[in-house]
mmCIF file of C-alpha atoms in Angstrom:
data_model
loop_
_atom_site.group_PDB
_atom_site.id
_atom_site.type_symbol
_atom_site.label_atom_id
_atom_site.label_comp_id
_atom_site.label_asym_id
_atom_site.label_seq_id
_atom_site.Cartn_x
_atom_site.Cartn_y
_atom_site.Cartn_z
ATOM 1 C CA MET A 1 57.965 -187.570 0.374
ATOM 2 C CA THR A 2 56.801 -188.731 -3.612
ATOM 3 C CA GLN A 3 56.639 -192.441 -4.872
ATOM 4 C CA ASN A 4 59.691 -194.597 -4.144
ATOM 5 C CA ILE A 5 59.824 -193.521 0.221
ATOM 6 C CA ILE A 6 56.434 -193.253 2.493
ATOM 7 C CA PHE A 7 57.072 -191.782 5.455
ATOM 8 C CA GLU A 8 55.033 -191.734 8.688
ATOM 9 C CA GLN A 9 55.472 -190.411 11.903
ATOM 10 C CA GLN A 10 53.912 -191.380 15.366
ATOM 11 C CA GLY A 11 54.816 -189.179 17.993
ATOM 12 C CA HIS A 12 58.409 -189.887 18.782
ATOM 13 C CA ILE A 13 58.582 -192.263 16.297
ATOM 14 C CA ALA A 14 59.597 -191.859 12.196
ATOM 15 C CA THR A 15 58.584 -194.934 9.819
ATOM 16 C CA ILE A 16 60.737 -194.931 6.279
ATOM 17 C CA ILE A 17 59.381 -196.699 3.539
ATOM 18 C CA ILE A 18 61.058 -198.067 0.853
ATOM 19 C CA ASP A 19 58.272 -198.481 -1.120
ATOM 20 C CA HIS A 20 59.711 -199.132 -5.223
ATOM 21 C CA PRO A 21 57.786 -202.364 -6.218
ATOM 22 C CA PRO A 22 58.392 -205.644 -7.224
ATOM 23 C CA ALA A 23 61.310 -206.227 -4.935
ATOM 24 C CA ASN A 24 61.434 -202.489 -3.200
ATOM 25 C CA THR A 25 65.041 -201.764 -5.236
ATOM 26 C CA TRP A 26 67.163 -198.637 -5.267
ATOM 27 C CA ASP A 27 67.693 -196.901 -8.010
ATOM 28 C CA LEU A 28 68.432 -193.023 -8.111
ATOM 29 C CA ALA A 29 65.042 -191.561 -6.977
ATOM 30 C CA THR A 30 64.871 -193.827 -4.455
ATOM 31 C CA VAL A 31 68.162 -193.676 -2.514
ATOM 32 C CA THR A 32 68.032 -189.754 -3.702
ATOM 33 C CA GLU A 33 64.443 -189.574 -1.824
ATOM 34 C CA PHE A 34 65.587 -191.978 0.879
ATOM 35 C CA GLY A 35 68.655 -189.593 1.886
ATOM 36 C CA GLN A 36 66.207 -186.205 2.382
ATOM 37 C CA ALA A 37 63.452 -188.491 4.866
ATOM 38 C CA LEU A 38 67.089 -189.382 7.463
ATOM 39 C CA ASP A 39 67.453 -185.037 6.171
ATOM 40 C CA ARG A 40 63.922 -184.903 8.051
ATOM 41 C CA VAL A 41 64.538 -187.538 10.719
ATOM 42 C CA GLU A 42 67.952 -186.188 11.936
ATOM 43 C CA ALA A 43 66.105 -182.206 11.715
ATOM 44 C CA ASP A 44 63.776 -182.810 13.959
ATOM 45 C CA ASN A 45 64.000 -183.096 17.684
ATOM 46 C CA GLU A 46 60.477 -184.492 18.337
ATOM 47 C CA VAL A 47 61.681 -188.532 16.793
ATOM 48 C CA ARG A 48 63.447 -190.160 19.060
ATOM 49 C CA VAL A 49 63.652 -193.010 16.782
ATOM 50 C CA VAL A 50 63.719 -194.431 13.698
ATOM 51 C CA ILE A 51 62.031 -197.898 11.705
ATOM 52 C CA VAL A 52 63.268 -198.532 7.966
ATOM 53 C CA THR A 53 60.591 -201.143 6.436
ATOM 54 C CA GLY A 54 59.263 -202.429 3.451
ATOM 55 C CA ALA A 55 56.114 -202.505 0.777
ATOM 56 C CA GLY A 56 54.374 -204.869 0.858
ATOM 57 C CA GLU A 57 54.080 -208.105 3.255
ATOM 58 C CA LYS A 58 57.126 -210.437 1.172
ATOM 59 C CA VAL A 59 60.698 -207.938 0.796
ATOM 60 C CA PHE A 60 62.130 -205.138 3.097
ATOM 61 C CA SER A 61 64.562 -204.855 -0.525
ATOM 62 C CA GLY A 62 66.339 -206.669 -2.887
ATOM 63 C CA GLY A 63 69.203 -204.069 -3.522
ATOM 64 C CA PHE A 64 70.696 -202.583 -6.312
ATOM 65 C CA ASP A 65 68.317 -201.714 -9.265
ATOM 66 C CA VAL A 66 70.084 -203.235 -11.900
ATOM 67 C CA LYS A 67 67.014 -201.882 -14.415
ATOM 68 C CA ASP A 68 68.828 -197.890 -13.546
ATOM 69 C CA ALA A 69 72.580 -199.190 -13.833
ATOM 70 C CA ALA A 70 73.429 -196.315 -16.058
ATOM 71 C CA ASN A 71 73.058 -194.258 -13.156
ATOM 72 C CA VAL A 72 75.327 -196.814 -10.656
ATOM 73 C CA ALA A 73 78.409 -194.397 -10.636
ATOM 74 C CA ALA A 74 76.373 -192.145 -8.484
ATOM 75 C CA ILE A 75 73.638 -194.601 -6.682
ATOM 76 C CA THR A 76 76.687 -197.163 -4.752
ATOM 77 C CA PRO A 77 79.380 -194.646 -3.619
ATOM 78 C CA MET A 78 75.223 -192.249 -2.254
ATOM 79 C CA ALA A 79 73.839 -196.232 -1.120
ATOM 80 C CA ARG A 80 77.502 -196.708 0.536
ATOM 81 C CA GLU A 81 77.335 -193.023 2.439
ATOM 82 C CA LEU A 82 73.527 -193.350 3.784
ATOM 83 C CA TRP A 83 74.565 -196.726 5.747
ATOM 84 C CA ARG A 84 77.682 -195.425 6.988
ATOM 85 C CA ARG A 85 74.866 -192.218 7.748
ATOM 86 C CA ILE A 86 72.597 -194.873 9.534
ATOM 87 C CA ASP A 87 75.332 -196.854 11.758
ATOM 88 C CA LEU A 88 76.462 -193.027 12.962
ATOM 89 C CA PHE A 89 73.519 -192.259 12.938
ATOM 90 C CA GLU A 90 72.605 -190.412 17.208
ATOM 91 C CA LYS A 91 68.969 -191.682 16.649
ATOM 92 C CA PRO A 92 68.546 -195.532 17.184
ATOM 93 C CA VAL A 93 67.194 -196.696 13.504
ATOM 94 C CA VAL A 94 65.516 -200.398 14.008
ATOM 95 C CA ALA A 95 65.369 -202.660 10.761
ATOM 96 C CA SER A 96 61.674 -204.447 10.279
ATOM 97 C CA ILE A 97 62.382 -206.346 7.920
ATOM 98 C CA ASN A 98 59.202 -207.657 6.605
ATOM 99 C CA GLY A 99 60.558 -210.172 4.404
ATOM 100 C CA PHE A 100 63.927 -210.838 2.073
ATOM 101 C CA ALA A 101 66.530 -208.654 2.383
ATOM 102 C CA LEU A 102 69.296 -209.032 -0.408
ATOM 103 C CA GLY A 103 72.652 -207.920 -1.562
ATOM 104 C CA GLY A 104 72.671 -203.856 -0.578
ATOM 105 C CA GLY A 105 68.976 -204.453 1.003
ATOM 106 C CA LEU A 106 70.576 -205.970 3.754
ATOM 107 C CA GLU A 107 73.240 -203.983 4.496
ATOM 108 C CA LEU A 108 70.923 -200.962 4.887
ATOM 109 C CA ALA A 109 69.368 -203.781 7.338
ATOM 110 C CA MET A 110 73.037 -204.224 8.751
ATOM 111 C CA ALA A 111 74.087 -200.985 9.334
ATOM 112 C CA CYS A 112 70.700 -199.851 11.677
ATOM 113 C CA HIS A 113 71.264 -200.932 14.910
ATOM 114 C CA PHE A 114 68.568 -203.446 16.081
ATOM 115 C CA ARG A 115 66.550 -205.676 12.950
ATOM 116 C CA ILE A 116 63.929 -207.472 13.354
ATOM 117 C CA MET A 117 61.856 -209.975 11.333
ATOM 118 C CA ALA A 118 59.211 -211.719 9.674
ATOM 119 C CA ASP A 119 59.354 -215.226 10.895
ATOM 120 C CA ASP A 120 58.376 -216.200 7.177
ATOM 121 C CA PRO A 121 59.129 -219.749 6.742
ATOM 122 C CA LYS A 122 59.948 -219.015 2.297
ATOM 123 C CA ALA A 123 61.469 -214.768 3.744
ATOM 124 C CA ARG A 124 65.908 -215.002 3.341
ATOM 125 C CA VAL A 125 68.086 -212.367 3.781
ATOM 126 C CA GLY A 126 72.338 -212.976 2.315
ATOM 127 C CA LEU A 127 75.168 -210.617 0.374
ATOM 128 C CA THR A 128 73.916 -212.613 -2.827
ATOM 129 C CA GLU A 129 76.267 -210.289 -4.993
ATOM 130 C CA LEU A 130 79.338 -212.989 -6.005
ATOM 131 C CA ASN A 131 76.431 -215.158 -8.165
ATOM 132 C CA LEU A 132 76.672 -211.859 -10.906
ATOM 133 C CA GLY A 133 80.547 -211.411 -10.672
ATOM 134 C CA ILE A 134 80.586 -208.460 -7.956
ATOM 135 C CA ILE A 135 80.764 -208.140 -4.320
ATOM 136 C CA PRO A 136 79.169 -206.747 -0.983
ATOM 137 C CA GLY A 137 79.606 -202.735 -2.178
ATOM 138 C CA TRP A 138 77.385 -201.088 0.238
ATOM 139 C CA GLY A 139 79.390 -202.159 3.135
ATOM 140 C CA GLY A 140 78.520 -205.440 3.543
ATOM 141 C CA THR A 141 82.169 -207.361 3.722
ATOM 142 C CA GLN A 142 82.722 -204.961 7.760
ATOM 143 C CA ARG A 143 78.979 -204.984 8.660
ATOM 144 C CA LEU A 144 78.038 -208.591 8.058
ATOM 145 C CA THR A 145 82.265 -209.866 9.694
ATOM 146 C CA ARG A 146 81.048 -207.310 12.532
ATOM 147 C CA LEU A 147 77.602 -209.374 13.320
ATOM 148 C CA VAL A 148 78.426 -213.024 12.560
ATOM 149 C CA GLY A 149 82.407 -213.173 11.602
ATOM 150 C CA ARG A 150 85.043 -213.522 10.009
ATOM 151 C CA SER A 151 84.036 -216.895 9.829
ATOM 152 C CA LYS A 152 79.509 -217.336 9.051
ATOM 153 C CA ALA A 153 80.984 -213.790 6.685
ATOM 154 C CA LEU A 154 82.949 -215.677 4.113
ATOM 155 C CA ASP A 155 80.344 -218.418 4.251
ATOM 156 C CA MET A 156 77.879 -216.637 2.902
ATOM 157 C CA ILE A 157 79.323 -214.345 1.038
ATOM 158 C CA LEU A 158 80.954 -216.198 -0.575
ATOM 159 C CA PHE A 159 78.420 -218.405 -1.349
ATOM 160 C CA SER A 160 76.262 -216.252 -1.533
ATOM 161 C CA ARG A 161 74.040 -218.539 0.906
ATOM 162 C CA ARG A 162 70.718 -216.874 1.852
ATOM 163 C CA LEU A 163 68.876 -217.755 5.908
ATOM 164 C CA SER A 164 66.123 -218.086 6.483
ATOM 165 C CA ALA A 165 65.091 -215.765 10.294
ATOM 166 C CA ALA A 166 65.954 -218.988 11.708
ATOM 167 C CA GLU A 167 68.949 -218.933 11.142
ATOM 168 C CA ALA A 168 69.640 -215.418 10.747
ATOM 169 C CA LEU A 169 68.233 -215.296 14.464
ATOM 170 C CA GLU A 170 70.733 -218.088 14.919
ATOM 171 C CA ALA A 171 74.370 -216.235 13.659
ATOM 172 C CA GLY A 172 72.670 -213.070 15.752
ATOM 173 C CA LEU A 173 72.498 -211.507 12.176
ATOM 174 C CA VAL A 174 68.796 -210.397 12.590
ATOM 175 C CA ASN A 175 68.141 -209.468 17.000
ATOM 176 C CA ARG A 176 64.704 -211.095 17.348
ATOM 177 C CA LEU A 177 61.802 -212.616 15.401
ATOM 178 C CA SER A 178 57.871 -212.170 14.683
ATOM 179 C CA ALA A 179 55.436 -213.722 13.795
ATOM 180 C CA PRO A 180 54.765 -212.153 10.085
ATOM 181 C CA GLY A 181 50.774 -210.665 11.155
ATOM 182 C CA THR A 182 52.320 -208.755 13.517
ATOM 183 C CA LEU A 183 56.190 -207.414 12.901
ATOM 184 C CA ARG A 184 55.367 -203.756 12.085
ATOM 185 C CA GLN A 185 53.267 -203.681 15.641
ATOM 186 C CA ASP A 186 56.693 -205.317 17.331
ATOM 187 C CA ALA A 187 58.332 -202.881 15.689
ATOM 188 C CA LEU A 188 56.715 -200.012 16.791
ATOM 189 C CA ASP A 189 56.109 -201.255 20.622
ATOM 190 C CA PHE A 190 59.397 -201.618 20.125
ATOM 191 C CA ALA A 191 60.014 -198.449 18.759
ATOM 192 C CA GLY A 192 58.050 -197.660 21.512
ATOM 193 C CA GLU A 193 60.205 -198.399 24.687
ATOM 194 C CA LEU A 194 63.080 -197.016 22.665
ATOM 195 C CA ALA A 195 61.422 -193.831 23.020
ATOM 196 C CA GLN A 196 60.987 -193.685 26.875
ATOM 197 C CA ARG A 197 64.553 -193.967 27.293
ATOM 198 C CA PRO A 198 66.347 -190.452 27.863
ATOM 199 C CA PRO A 199 66.858 -189.469 24.306
ATOM 200 C CA ILE A 200 70.130 -187.411 25.448
ATOM 201 C CA ALA A 201 71.772 -190.356 27.414
ATOM 202 C CA VAL A 202 70.561 -192.305 23.928
ATOM 203 C CA ARG A 203 72.562 -190.084 21.721
ATOM 204 C CA TRP A 204 76.027 -189.705 23.734
ATOM 205 C CA VAL A 205 75.777 -194.070 24.317
ATOM 206 C CA LEU A 206 75.515 -194.638 20.129
ATOM 207 C CA LYS A 207 77.641 -191.829 19.885
ATOM 208 C CA ALA A 208 80.143 -193.331 22.434
ATOM 209 C CA MET A 209 79.700 -196.484 20.622
ATOM 210 C CA ALA A 210 80.587 -195.387 16.578
ATOM 211 C CA ALA A 211 83.785 -194.151 17.561
ATOM 212 C CA GLY A 212 84.995 -196.278 19.454
ATOM 213 C CA LEU A 213 84.078 -198.981 16.251
ATOM 214 C CA TYR A 214 85.158 -196.388 13.321
ATOM 215 C CA GLU A 215 88.111 -194.519 14.963
ATOM 216 C CA GLY A 216 89.603 -197.202 18.067
ATOM 217 C CA LEU A 217 88.937 -197.753 21.866
ATOM 218 C CA ASP A 218 90.450 -194.165 23.081
ATOM 219 C CA GLU A 219 87.818 -191.989 20.865
ATOM 220 C CA GLY A 220 85.321 -193.678 22.332
ATOM 221 C CA LEU A 221 86.644 -193.346 25.681
ATOM 222 C CA LYS A 222 87.340 -190.328 25.365
ATOM 223 C CA VAL A 223 83.492 -189.578 23.651
ATOM 224 C CA GLU A 224 81.826 -191.828 27.019
ATOM 225 C CA ALA A 225 84.217 -189.616 28.934
ATOM 226 C CA GLU A 226 82.205 -186.507 26.568
ATOM 227 C CA GLY A 227 78.798 -188.055 27.092
ATOM 228 C CA SER A 228 78.986 -188.577 31.003
ATOM 229 C CA SER A 229 80.116 -184.920 31.568
ATOM 230 C CA VAL A 230 76.966 -183.364 29.300
ATOM 231 C CA VAL A 231 74.239 -185.873 30.699
ATOM 232 C CA ARG A 232 75.204 -185.138 34.384
ATOM 233 C CA GLN A 233 73.648 -181.276 32.900
ATOM 234 C CA THR A 234 70.161 -182.614 31.663
ATOM 235 C CA ARG A 235 66.506 -182.763 33.498
ATOM 236 C CA ASP A 236 66.420 -186.127 32.335
ATOM 237 C CA ARG A 237 69.647 -186.903 34.537
ATOM 238 C CA GLU A 238 67.636 -185.414 37.725
ATOM 239 C CA GLU A 239 63.898 -186.087 36.481
ATOM 240 C CA GLY A 240 65.562 -190.105 36.299
ATOM 241 C CA PHE A 241 67.282 -189.718 39.939
ATOM 242 C CA ALA A 242 63.757 -188.213 41.133
ATOM 243 C CA ALA A 243 61.904 -190.793 39.955
ATOM 244 C CA PHE A 244 64.223 -193.644 41.283
ATOM 245 C CA LEU A 245 63.801 -192.292 45.187
ATOM 246 C CA GLU A 246 59.884 -191.482 44.149
ATOM 247 C CA LYS A 247 59.680 -195.255 43.192
ATOM 248 C CA ARG A 248 58.201 -194.968 39.792
ATOM 249 C CA LYS A 249 58.113 -194.851 36.342
ATOM 250 C CA PRO A 250 60.747 -191.892 34.620
ATOM 251 C CA VAL A 251 59.411 -188.817 32.289
ATOM 252 C CA PHE A 252 62.547 -188.187 30.409
ATOM 253 C CA GLU A 253 61.518 -185.025 27.957
ATOM 254 C CA GLY A 254 65.078 -184.820 26.274
ATOM 255 C CA LYS A 255 66.428 -181.421 28.599
#
């Protein structure tokens, strides 16, 4: 990738790092490069899990880059669609929240399948757009409600409240906390566990859940049934049953 997005890969794990100082904000170039990074991991069969994080130790992402306001008409629909794409991604995406996640930055984290946050007393997450007289526009009104419930989401958005790591965990906004010094390794360890799961089955679980959320229960059940039929024909299914009978850990190849 170019200067605003750093791409790293270790085995089956790809890490996309937002590197747009000082607050890892989203201008047109950064959004464009992020989309290219998603293209790359989506097309690479070796990648089974994706981690998204921010460069540095203080900020995951501060949201929209107001210095690039001239391009807001292009940035907003692009970011909204990319965040939706992550929500529908067929490989698990883990947000490693290494500090502040505000506005569009939190909206990105909420689109990811999992969120691990640094337990830093200074770190805060929130949708603070109403302080500027605008509203969350990259999926925040919908995904925050889905994660924490309507009343909590309204309280956070209407009053632009910023939650600490402990408060975010209690609200169900993040899945787990990590010491700031071990966050990167903890995220890699978590992604490593995910990468050992059967990739085809993982993909169908994500597809079925996404179908249910976006298209309703009946469509979700339809995709689940289709996935059940597909995975029964895989070598991973054979390996899973064999490992169970042989009392050993399965080694899934994604075939």
